[in-house]
Coordinates of C-alpha atoms and ligand atoms in Angstrom, one line a residue:
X750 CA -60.8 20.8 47.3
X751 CA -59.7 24.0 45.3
X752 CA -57.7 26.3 46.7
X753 CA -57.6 29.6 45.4
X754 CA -55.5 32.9 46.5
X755 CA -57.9 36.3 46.7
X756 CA -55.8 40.0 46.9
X757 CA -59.5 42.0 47.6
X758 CA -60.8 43.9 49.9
X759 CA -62.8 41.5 52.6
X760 CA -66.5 43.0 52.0
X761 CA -65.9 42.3 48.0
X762 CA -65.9 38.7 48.7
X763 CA -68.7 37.0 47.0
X764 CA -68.8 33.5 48.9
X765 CA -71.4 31.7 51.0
X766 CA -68.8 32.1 53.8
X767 CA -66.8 34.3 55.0
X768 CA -64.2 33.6 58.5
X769 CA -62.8 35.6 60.4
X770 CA -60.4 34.7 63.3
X771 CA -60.7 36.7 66.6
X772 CA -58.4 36.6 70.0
X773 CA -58.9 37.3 73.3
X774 CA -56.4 40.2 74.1
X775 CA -57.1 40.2 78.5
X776 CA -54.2 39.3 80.3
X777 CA -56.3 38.1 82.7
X778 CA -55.5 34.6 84.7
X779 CA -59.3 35.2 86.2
X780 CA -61.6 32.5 85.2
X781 CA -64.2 34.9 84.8
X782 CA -62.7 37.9 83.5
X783 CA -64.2 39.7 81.1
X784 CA -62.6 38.9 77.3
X785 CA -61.3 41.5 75.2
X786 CA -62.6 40.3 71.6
X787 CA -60.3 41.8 68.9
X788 CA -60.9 40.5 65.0
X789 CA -57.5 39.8 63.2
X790 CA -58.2 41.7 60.5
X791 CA -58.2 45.7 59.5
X792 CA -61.0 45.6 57.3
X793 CA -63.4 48.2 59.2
X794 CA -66.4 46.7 57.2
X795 CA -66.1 43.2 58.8
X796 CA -65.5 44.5 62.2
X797 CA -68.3 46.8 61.9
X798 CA -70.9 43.5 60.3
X799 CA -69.4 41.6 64.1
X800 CA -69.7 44.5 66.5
X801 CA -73.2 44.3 67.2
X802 CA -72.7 40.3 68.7
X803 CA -69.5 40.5 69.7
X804 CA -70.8 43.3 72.0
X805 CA -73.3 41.1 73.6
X806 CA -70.6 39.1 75.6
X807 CA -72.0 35.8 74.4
X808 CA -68.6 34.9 72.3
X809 CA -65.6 34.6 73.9
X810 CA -63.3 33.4 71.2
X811 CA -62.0 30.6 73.3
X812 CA -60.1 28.1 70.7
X813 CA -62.4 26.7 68.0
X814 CA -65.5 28.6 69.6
X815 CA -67.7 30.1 66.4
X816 CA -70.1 32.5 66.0
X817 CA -72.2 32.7 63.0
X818 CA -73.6 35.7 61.6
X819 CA -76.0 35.7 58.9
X820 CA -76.2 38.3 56.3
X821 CA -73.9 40.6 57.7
X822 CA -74.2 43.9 57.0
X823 CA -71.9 45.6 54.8
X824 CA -70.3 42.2 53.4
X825 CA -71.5 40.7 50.1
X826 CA -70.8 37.1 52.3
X827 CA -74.4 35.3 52.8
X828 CA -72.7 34.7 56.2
X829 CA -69.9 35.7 58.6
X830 CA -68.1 33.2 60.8
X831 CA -65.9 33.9 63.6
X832 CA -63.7 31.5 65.0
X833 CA -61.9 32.0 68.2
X834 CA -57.9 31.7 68.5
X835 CA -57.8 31.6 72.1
X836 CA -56.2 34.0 74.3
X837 CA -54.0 36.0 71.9
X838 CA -50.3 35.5 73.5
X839 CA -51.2 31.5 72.3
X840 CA -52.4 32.5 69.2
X841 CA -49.8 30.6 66.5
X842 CA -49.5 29.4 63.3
X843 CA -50.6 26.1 65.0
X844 CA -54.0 27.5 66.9
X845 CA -54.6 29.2 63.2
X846 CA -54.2 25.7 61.7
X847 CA -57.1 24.2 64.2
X848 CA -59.4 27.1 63.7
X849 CA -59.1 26.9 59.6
X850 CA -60.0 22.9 60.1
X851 CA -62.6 24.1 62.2
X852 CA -64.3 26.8 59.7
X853 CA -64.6 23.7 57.1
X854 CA -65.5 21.1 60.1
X855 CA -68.6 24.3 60.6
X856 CA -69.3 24.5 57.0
X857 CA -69.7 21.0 55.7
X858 CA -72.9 19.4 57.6
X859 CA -74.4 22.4 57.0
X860 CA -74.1 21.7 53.5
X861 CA -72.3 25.1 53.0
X862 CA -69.7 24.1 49.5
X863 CA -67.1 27.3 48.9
X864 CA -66.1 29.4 51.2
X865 CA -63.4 32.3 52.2
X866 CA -61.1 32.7 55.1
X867 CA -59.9 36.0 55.8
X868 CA -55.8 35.8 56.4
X869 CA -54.8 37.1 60.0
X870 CA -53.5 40.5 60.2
X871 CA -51.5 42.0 62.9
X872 CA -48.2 40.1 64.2
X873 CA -48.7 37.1 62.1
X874 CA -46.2 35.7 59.2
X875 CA -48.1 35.7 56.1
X876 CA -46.2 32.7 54.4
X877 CA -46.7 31.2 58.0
X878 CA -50.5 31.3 58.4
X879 CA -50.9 30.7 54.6
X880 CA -49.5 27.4 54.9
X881 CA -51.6 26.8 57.9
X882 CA -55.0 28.0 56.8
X883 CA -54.0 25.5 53.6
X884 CA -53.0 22.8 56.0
X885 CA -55.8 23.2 58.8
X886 CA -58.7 23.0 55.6
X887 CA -57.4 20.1 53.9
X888 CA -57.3 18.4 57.2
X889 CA -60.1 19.1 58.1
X890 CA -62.3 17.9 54.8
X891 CA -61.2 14.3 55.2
X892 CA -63.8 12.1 56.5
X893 CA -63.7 8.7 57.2
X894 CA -67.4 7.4 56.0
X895 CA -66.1 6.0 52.6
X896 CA -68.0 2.3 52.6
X897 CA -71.7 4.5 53.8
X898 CA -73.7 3.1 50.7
X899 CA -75.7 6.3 51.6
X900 CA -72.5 8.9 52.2
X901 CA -73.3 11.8 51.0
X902 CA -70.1 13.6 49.6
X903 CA -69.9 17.4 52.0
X904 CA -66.3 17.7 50.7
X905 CA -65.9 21.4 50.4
X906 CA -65.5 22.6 46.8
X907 CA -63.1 25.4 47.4
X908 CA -61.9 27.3 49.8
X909 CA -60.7 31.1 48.8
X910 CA -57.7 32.9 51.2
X911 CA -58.4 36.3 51.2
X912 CA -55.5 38.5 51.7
X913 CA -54.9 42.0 52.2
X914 CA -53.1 43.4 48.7
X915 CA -50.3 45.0 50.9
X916 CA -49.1 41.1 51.6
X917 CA -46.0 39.4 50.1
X918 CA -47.6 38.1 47.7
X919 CA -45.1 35.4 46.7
X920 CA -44.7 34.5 50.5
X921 CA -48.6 33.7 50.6
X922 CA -48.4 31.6 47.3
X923 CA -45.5 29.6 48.4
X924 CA -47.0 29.0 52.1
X925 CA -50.2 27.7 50.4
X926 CA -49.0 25.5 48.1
X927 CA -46.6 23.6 50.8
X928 CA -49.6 23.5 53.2
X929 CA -51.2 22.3 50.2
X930 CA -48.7 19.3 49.5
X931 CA -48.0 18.5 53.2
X932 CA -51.6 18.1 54.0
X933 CA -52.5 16.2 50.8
X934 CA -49.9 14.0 52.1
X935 CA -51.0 13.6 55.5
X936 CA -54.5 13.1 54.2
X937 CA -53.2 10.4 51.3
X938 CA -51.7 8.3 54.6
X939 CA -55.0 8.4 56.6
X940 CA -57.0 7.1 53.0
X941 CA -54.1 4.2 53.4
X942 CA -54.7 3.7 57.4
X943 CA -58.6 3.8 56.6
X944 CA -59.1 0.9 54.8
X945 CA -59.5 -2.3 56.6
X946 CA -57.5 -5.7 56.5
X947 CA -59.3 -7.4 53.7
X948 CA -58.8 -4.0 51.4
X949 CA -55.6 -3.7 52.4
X950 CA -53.1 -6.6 52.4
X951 CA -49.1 -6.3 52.5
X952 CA -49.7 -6.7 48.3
X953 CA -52.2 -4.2 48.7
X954 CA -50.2 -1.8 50.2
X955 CA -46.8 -2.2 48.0
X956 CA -49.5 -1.4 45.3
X957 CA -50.3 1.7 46.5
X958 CA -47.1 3.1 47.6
X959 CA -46.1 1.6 43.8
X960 CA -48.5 3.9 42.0
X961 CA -47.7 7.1 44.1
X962 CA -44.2 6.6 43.5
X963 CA -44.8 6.4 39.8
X964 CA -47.1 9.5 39.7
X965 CA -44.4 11.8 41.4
X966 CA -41.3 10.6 40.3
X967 CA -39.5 8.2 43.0
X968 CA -38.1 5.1 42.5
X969 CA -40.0 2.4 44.1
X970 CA -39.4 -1.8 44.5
X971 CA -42.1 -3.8 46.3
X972 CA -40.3 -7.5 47.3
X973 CA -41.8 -10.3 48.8
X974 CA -40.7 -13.4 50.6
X975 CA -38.1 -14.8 48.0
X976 CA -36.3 -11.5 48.8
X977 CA -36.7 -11.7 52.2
X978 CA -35.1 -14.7 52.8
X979 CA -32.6 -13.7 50.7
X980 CA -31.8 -10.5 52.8
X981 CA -32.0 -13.8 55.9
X982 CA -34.4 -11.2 57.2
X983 CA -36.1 -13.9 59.6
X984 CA -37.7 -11.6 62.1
X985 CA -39.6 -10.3 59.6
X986 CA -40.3 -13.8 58.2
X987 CA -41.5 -15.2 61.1
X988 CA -44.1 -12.1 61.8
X989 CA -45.2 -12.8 58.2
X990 CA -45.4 -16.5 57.9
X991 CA -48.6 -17.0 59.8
X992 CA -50.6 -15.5 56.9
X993 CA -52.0 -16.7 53.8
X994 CA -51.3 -12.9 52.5
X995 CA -47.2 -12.6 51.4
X996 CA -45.5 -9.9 52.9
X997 CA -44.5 -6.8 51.7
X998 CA -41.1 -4.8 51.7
X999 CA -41.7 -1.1 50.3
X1000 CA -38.3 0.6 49.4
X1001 CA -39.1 3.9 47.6
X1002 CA -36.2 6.1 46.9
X1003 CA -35.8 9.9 46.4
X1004 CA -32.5 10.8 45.3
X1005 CA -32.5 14.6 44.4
X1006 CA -29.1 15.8 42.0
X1007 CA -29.0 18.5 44.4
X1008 CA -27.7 16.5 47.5
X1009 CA -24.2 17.5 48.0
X1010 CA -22.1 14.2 48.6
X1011 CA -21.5 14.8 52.0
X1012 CA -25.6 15.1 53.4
X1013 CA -26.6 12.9 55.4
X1014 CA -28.7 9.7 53.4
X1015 CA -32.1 9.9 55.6
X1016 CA -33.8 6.0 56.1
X1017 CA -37.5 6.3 56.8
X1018 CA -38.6 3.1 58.5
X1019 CA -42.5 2.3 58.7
X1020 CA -44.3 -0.7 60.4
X1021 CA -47.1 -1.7 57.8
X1022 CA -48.6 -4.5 60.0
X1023 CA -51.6 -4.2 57.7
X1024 CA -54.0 -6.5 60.6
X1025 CA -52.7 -7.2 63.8
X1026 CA -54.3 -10.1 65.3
X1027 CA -51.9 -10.7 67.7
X1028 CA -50.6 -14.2 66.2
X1029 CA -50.8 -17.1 68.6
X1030 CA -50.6 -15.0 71.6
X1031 CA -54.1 -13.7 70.3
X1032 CA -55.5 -10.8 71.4
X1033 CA -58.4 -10.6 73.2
X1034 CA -61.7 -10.0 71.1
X1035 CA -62.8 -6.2 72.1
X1036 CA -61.1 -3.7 70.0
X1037 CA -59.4 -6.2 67.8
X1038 CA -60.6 -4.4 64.6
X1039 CA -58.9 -1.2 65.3
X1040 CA -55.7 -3.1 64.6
X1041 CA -56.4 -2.1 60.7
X1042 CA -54.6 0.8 61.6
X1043 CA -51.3 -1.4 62.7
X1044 CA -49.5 -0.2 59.8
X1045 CA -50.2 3.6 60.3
X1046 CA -46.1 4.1 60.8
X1047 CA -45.3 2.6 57.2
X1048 CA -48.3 4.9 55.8
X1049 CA -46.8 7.8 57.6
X1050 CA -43.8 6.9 55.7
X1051 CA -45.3 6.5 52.2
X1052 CA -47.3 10.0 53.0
X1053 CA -43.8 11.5 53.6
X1054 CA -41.9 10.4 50.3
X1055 CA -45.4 12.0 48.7
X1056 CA -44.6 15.2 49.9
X1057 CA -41.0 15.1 49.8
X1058 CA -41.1 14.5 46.5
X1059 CA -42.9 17.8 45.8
X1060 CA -40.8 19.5 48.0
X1061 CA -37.6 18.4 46.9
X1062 CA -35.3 18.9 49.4
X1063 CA -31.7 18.2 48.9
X1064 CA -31.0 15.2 50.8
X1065 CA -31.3 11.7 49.7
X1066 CA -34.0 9.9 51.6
X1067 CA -34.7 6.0 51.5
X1068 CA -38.3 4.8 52.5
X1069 CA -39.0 1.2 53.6
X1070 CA -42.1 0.0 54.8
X1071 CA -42.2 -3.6 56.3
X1072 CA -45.5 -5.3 55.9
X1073 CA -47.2 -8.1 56.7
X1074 CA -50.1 -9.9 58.7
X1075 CA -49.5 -10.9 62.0
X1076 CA -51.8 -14.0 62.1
X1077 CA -52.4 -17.4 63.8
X1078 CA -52.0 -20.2 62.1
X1079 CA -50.5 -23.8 61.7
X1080 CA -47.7 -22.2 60.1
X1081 CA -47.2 -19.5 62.9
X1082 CA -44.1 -19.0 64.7
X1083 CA -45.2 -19.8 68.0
X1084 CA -43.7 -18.4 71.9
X1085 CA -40.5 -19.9 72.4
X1086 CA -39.5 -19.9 68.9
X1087 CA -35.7 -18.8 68.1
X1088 CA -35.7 -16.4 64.8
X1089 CA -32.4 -14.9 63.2
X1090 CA -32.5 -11.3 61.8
X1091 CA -30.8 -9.9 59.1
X1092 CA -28.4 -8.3 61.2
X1093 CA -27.3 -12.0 62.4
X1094 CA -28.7 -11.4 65.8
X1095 CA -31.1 -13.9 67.2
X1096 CA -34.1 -13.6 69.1
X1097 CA -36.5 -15.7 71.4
X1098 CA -39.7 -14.6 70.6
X1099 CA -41.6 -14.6 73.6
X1100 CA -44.7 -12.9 72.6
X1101 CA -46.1 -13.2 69.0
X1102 CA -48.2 -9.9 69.5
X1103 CA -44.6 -8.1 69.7
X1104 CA -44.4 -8.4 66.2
X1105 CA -44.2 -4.4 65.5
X1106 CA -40.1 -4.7 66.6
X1107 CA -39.7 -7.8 64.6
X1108 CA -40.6 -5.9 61.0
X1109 CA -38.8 -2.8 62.3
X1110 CA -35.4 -4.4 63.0
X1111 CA -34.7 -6.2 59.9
X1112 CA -36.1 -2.9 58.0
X1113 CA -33.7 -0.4 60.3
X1114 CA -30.7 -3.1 59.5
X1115 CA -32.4 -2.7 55.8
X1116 CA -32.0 0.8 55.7
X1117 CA -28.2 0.5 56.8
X1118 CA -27.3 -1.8 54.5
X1119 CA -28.6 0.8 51.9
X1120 CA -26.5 3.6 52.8
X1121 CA -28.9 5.1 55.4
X1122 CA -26.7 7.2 57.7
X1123 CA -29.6 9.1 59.7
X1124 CA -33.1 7.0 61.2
X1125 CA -36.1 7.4 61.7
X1126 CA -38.9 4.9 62.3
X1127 CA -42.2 5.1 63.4
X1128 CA -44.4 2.2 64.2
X1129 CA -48.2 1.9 66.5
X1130 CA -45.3 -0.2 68.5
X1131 CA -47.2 -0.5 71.8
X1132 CA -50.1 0.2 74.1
X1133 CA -47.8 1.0 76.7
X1134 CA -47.4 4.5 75.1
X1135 CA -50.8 4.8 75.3
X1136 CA -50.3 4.3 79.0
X1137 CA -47.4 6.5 80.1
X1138 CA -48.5 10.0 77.9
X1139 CA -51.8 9.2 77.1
X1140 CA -53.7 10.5 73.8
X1141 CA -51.9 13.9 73.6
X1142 CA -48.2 13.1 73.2
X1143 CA -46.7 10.5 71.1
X1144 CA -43.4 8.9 72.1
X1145 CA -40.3 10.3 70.6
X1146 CA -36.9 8.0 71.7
X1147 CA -33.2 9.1 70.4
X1148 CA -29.6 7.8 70.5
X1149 CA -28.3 11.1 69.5
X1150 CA -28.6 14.5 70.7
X1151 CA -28.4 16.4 67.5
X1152 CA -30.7 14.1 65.3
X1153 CA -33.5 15.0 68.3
X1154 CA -32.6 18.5 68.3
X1155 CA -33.5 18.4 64.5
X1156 CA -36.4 16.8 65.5
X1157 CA -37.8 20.1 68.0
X1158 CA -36.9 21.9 65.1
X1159 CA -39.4 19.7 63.1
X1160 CA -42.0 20.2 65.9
X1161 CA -41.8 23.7 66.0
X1162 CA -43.2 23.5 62.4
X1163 CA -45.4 20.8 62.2
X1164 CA -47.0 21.6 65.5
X1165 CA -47.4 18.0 66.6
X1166 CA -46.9 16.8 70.3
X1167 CA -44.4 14.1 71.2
X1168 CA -42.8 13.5 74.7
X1169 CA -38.7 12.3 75.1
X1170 CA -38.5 8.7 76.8
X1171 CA -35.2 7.4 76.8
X1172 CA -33.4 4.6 75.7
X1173 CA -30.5 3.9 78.2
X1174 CA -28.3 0.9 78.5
X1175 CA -29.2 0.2 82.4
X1176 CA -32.8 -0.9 80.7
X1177 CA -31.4 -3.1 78.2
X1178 CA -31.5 -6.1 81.4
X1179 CA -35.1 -6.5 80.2
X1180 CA -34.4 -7.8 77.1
X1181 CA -31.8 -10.2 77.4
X1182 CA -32.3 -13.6 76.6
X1183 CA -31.4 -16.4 78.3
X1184 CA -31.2 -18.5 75.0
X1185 CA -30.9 -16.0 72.3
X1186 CA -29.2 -13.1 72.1
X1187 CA -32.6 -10.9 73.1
X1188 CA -36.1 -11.7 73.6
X1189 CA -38.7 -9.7 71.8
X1190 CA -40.5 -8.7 75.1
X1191 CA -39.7 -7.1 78.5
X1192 CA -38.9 -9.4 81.8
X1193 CA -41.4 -7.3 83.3
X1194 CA -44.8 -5.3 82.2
X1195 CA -43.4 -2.0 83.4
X1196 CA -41.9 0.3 80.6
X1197 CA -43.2 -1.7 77.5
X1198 CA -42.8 1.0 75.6
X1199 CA -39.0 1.5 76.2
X1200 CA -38.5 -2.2 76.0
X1201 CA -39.5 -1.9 72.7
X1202 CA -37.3 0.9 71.6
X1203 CA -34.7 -0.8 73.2
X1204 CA -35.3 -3.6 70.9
X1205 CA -35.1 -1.3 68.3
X1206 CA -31.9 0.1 69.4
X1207 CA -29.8 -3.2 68.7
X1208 CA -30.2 -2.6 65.1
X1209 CA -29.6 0.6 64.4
X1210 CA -25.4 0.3 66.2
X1211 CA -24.0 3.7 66.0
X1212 CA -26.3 5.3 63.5
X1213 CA -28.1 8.4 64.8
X1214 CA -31.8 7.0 64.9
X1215 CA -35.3 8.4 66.3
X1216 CA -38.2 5.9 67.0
X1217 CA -41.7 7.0 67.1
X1218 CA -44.0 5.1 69.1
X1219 CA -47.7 7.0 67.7
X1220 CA -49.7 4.2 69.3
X1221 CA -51.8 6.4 71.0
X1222 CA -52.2 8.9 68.4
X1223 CA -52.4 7.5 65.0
X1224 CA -56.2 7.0 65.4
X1225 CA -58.5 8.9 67.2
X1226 CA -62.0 7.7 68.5
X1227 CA -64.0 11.3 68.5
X1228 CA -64.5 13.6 66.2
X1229 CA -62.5 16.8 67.1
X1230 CA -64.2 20.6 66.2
X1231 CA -61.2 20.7 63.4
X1232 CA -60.5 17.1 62.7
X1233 CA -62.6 14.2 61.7
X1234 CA -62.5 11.0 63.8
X1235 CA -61.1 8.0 62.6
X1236 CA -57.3 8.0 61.2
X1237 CA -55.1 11.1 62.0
X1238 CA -52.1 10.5 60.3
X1239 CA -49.6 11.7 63.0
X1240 CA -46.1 11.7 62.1
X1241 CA -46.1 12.8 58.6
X1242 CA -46.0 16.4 59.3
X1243 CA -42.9 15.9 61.7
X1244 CA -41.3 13.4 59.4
X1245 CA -41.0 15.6 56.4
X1246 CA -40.0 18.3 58.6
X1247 CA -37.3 16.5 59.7
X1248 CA -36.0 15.6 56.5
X1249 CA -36.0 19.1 55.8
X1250 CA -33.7 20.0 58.1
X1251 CA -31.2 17.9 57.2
X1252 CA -31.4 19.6 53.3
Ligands
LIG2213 N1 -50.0 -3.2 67.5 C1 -49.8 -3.4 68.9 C2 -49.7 -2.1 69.7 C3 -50.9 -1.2 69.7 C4 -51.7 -1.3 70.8 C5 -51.1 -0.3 68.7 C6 -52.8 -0.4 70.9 C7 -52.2 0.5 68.8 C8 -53.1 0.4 69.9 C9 -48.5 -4.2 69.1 O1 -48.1 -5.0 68.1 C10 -48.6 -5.0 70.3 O2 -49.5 -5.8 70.3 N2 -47.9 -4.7 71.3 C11 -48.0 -5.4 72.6 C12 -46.6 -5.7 73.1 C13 -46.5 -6.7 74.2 C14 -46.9 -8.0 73.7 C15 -45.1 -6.7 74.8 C16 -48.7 -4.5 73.6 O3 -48.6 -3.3 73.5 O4 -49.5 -5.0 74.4
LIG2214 ZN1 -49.0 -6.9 68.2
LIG2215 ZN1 -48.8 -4.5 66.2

């Protein structure tokens, strides 16, 4: 998709599309008050093509509703679009984000290949809303068909911002082109989470985050199981040595000149359990492909350094990635077995399919070891997310007040949801071992997902750390009016905010 930046008046647009985002000013808590439609834009020419429909009551520009209008009057646009914001007190950067993707979600069954989207006037940042028209269209053009023999490519060709000349125009230009480079990230990490086991083996992986390293500029190593057992990283190990596929252990590094020595070092931890079977506590049969997307945290991860290399904040920031293939097998390690990390500590495993926590502790004591001083992981760690929040917020679990306080910060730009569950000592019962010094699964089913972060939490000691459990977000099973179903790449938005607030 091309992006391109238009300082005309709106009716001068020549483009098979025009948008146009609209609110609903009432006040009104009434399920059946009346709206009050008001455009977001000055331009008396495209207010006066709308007025006829909007008058008929028929719209109510509820969030992503649309209301095409063809050959509008007064407008060189073949057509006029008008997507709804919601009620306007909710109208953010974030509802402008969902009703871009939803413009280019409109536009490409119906074959429709450039289009323009009119910037929001009124009390709306301009750099703000740039960056999330860019984000919400690139979003919004991914697709997930790519093995359809018969797929016919709708990707849109470009998409034109049109802003009013009395903008900042610098502020629009540098909001577009970060909406441009976070989304493209976001986008590159649901390409990775797309492809399915046999296209996308540990090897497979390292490859990929290899070549994107290369093109912008980080440093990148991709070890395998020689290195492994020399790091005695035997959690790992034993998730990986029921495969024929060799593991994988991504480190890409971005070490900017402008870090001052005393930032913090940020380590980006990623599970990139590239097929999930389950091992020898198999899972059951139903839904067992989905677990191609098992390694949706490490992607996450790979999608960040993509971004932050382009945004080059300055703070040093170490990615690894732990993948493997969690299979069954003669040589799998098998319930009961006792496994060593790299850390030293040892571990009954009592379930196989807890493998997500294996990876992730000898990767978070990885990260230490190289300097890593601030954590973050994020891993599709365990269903029981799912369970406690559902499909709407992701987990979020911290050992330290102000790393999660830079993390609302992060929200608060990337406009993702995730929900605080804790990680307090009085649960940490559940995971001690009779034999070892912990066992890789609670005593009981209730809380799975903070026995897991729990797990987590004996290897990152005293280093502030924040693990994301996106489980229950990372793929999505329907299509959504500004998103496509299929991979969402949750995460990466919030990730590289977060490193940005420690530059
Ligand atoms: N990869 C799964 C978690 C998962 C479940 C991700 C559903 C995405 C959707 C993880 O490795 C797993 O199997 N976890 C187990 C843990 C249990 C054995 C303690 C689970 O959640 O059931
Ligand atoms: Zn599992
Ligand atoms: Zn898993």
């Amino acid at each position: 998709m091309n992006s391109q930046l238009l300082f005309t008046p709106a009716p001068s647009a020549q483009t098979e599309l025009l948008a146009v985002f609209a609110v609903d000013n009432s006040t009104s808590k009434e399920k059946d008050a009346k709206p009050e439609i008001a455009l977001l834009t000055s331009d008396d020419a495209v207010k006066k093509a709308a007025s006829y429909v909007l008058s008929s009551g028929e719209f109510k520009a509820d969030a992503s509703e649309t209301l095409l209008i063809h050959a509008p009057e007064g407008l060189t646009a073949a057509r006029l679009l008008v997507v709804g914001l919601g009620k306007a007190a909710k109208a953010d950067a974030h509802a402008i984000r969902k009703a871009a993707g939803t413009v280019i979600r409109f536009a490409k069954p119906r074959g429709i290949r450039s289009l323009a989207i009119l910037a929001p006037e009124g009390n709306f940042d301009p750099g703000q809303s740039a960056r999330a028209i860019a984000e919400g269209a690139i979003l919004a053009d991914f697709d997930s068909d790519t093995y359809r023999t018969d797929r016919k490519d709708r990707s849109i060709e470009s998409v034109s911002l049109v802003a009013s000349a009395s903008v900042d125009k610098s502020a629009v230009e540098a909001g577009v082109r970060e909406g441009v480079i976070i989304a493209e990230a976001q986008n590159f990490a649901r390409t990775l989470i797309n492809e399915p086991g046999n296209r996308m083996t540990p090897t497979i992986l390292g490859q990929r985050a290899a070549e994107m390293a290369a093109e912008y500029g980080l440093k990148c190593e991709v070890h395998s199981t020689e290195k492994l057992r020399e790091l005695k990283m035997g959690a790992f190990l034993a998730v990986a040595q029921g495969s024929d596929e060799p593991p994988a252990l991504i480190v890409i590094q971005y070490e900017p000149e402008s870090a001052k020595p005393d930032t913090p070092i940020i380590g980006l931890v990623g599970k990139g359990i590239t097929f999930d079977t389950g091992g020898i506590s198999i899972k059951p049969a139903d839904n067992m492909e989905k677990m191609k997307y098992d390694m949706a945290g490490g992607a996450a991860m790979i999608g960040a350094m993509r971004a932050i290399a382009q945004l080059k904040p300055a703070v040093k920031v170490i990615a690894i990635v732990c993948a493997a293939e969690n299979m069954p097998s003669g040589k799998a390690v098998k319930p009961g077995d006792i496994v060593f990390a790299g850390s030293g500590k040892s571990i009954e495993v009592l379930n196989t399919d807890a493998e997500g926590r294996m990876v992730l502790a000898d990767g978070l004591h990885y990260a230490r070891e190289l300097g890593a001083n601030r954590l973050i992981d994020a891993a599709t760690l365990t269903g029981a997310v799912a369970i406690a929040l559902g499909q709407i917020n992701a987990g979020v679990f911290a050992n330290d007040e102000d790393a999660y306080q830079h993390f609302t910060k992060a929200l608060q730009a990337s406009g993702e949801k995730f929900w605080r569950l804790p990680v307090e000592d009085e649960y940490r019962e559940q995971i001690r071992s009779s034999i070892a010094d912990i066992q890789n699964t609670g005593l009981t089913r209730y809380g799975g997902a903070i026995n897991a972060a729990m797990f987590l939490k004996e290897f990152v000691g005293d280093t502030p750390w924040l693990h994301l459990d996106i489980a229950g977000l990372a793929w999505q099973d329907a299509e959504k009016p500004w998103l496509a179903k299929g991979p969402t790449g949750v995460a990466v938005r919030s990730i590289i905010e977060w490193v940005r607030t420690y530059s």
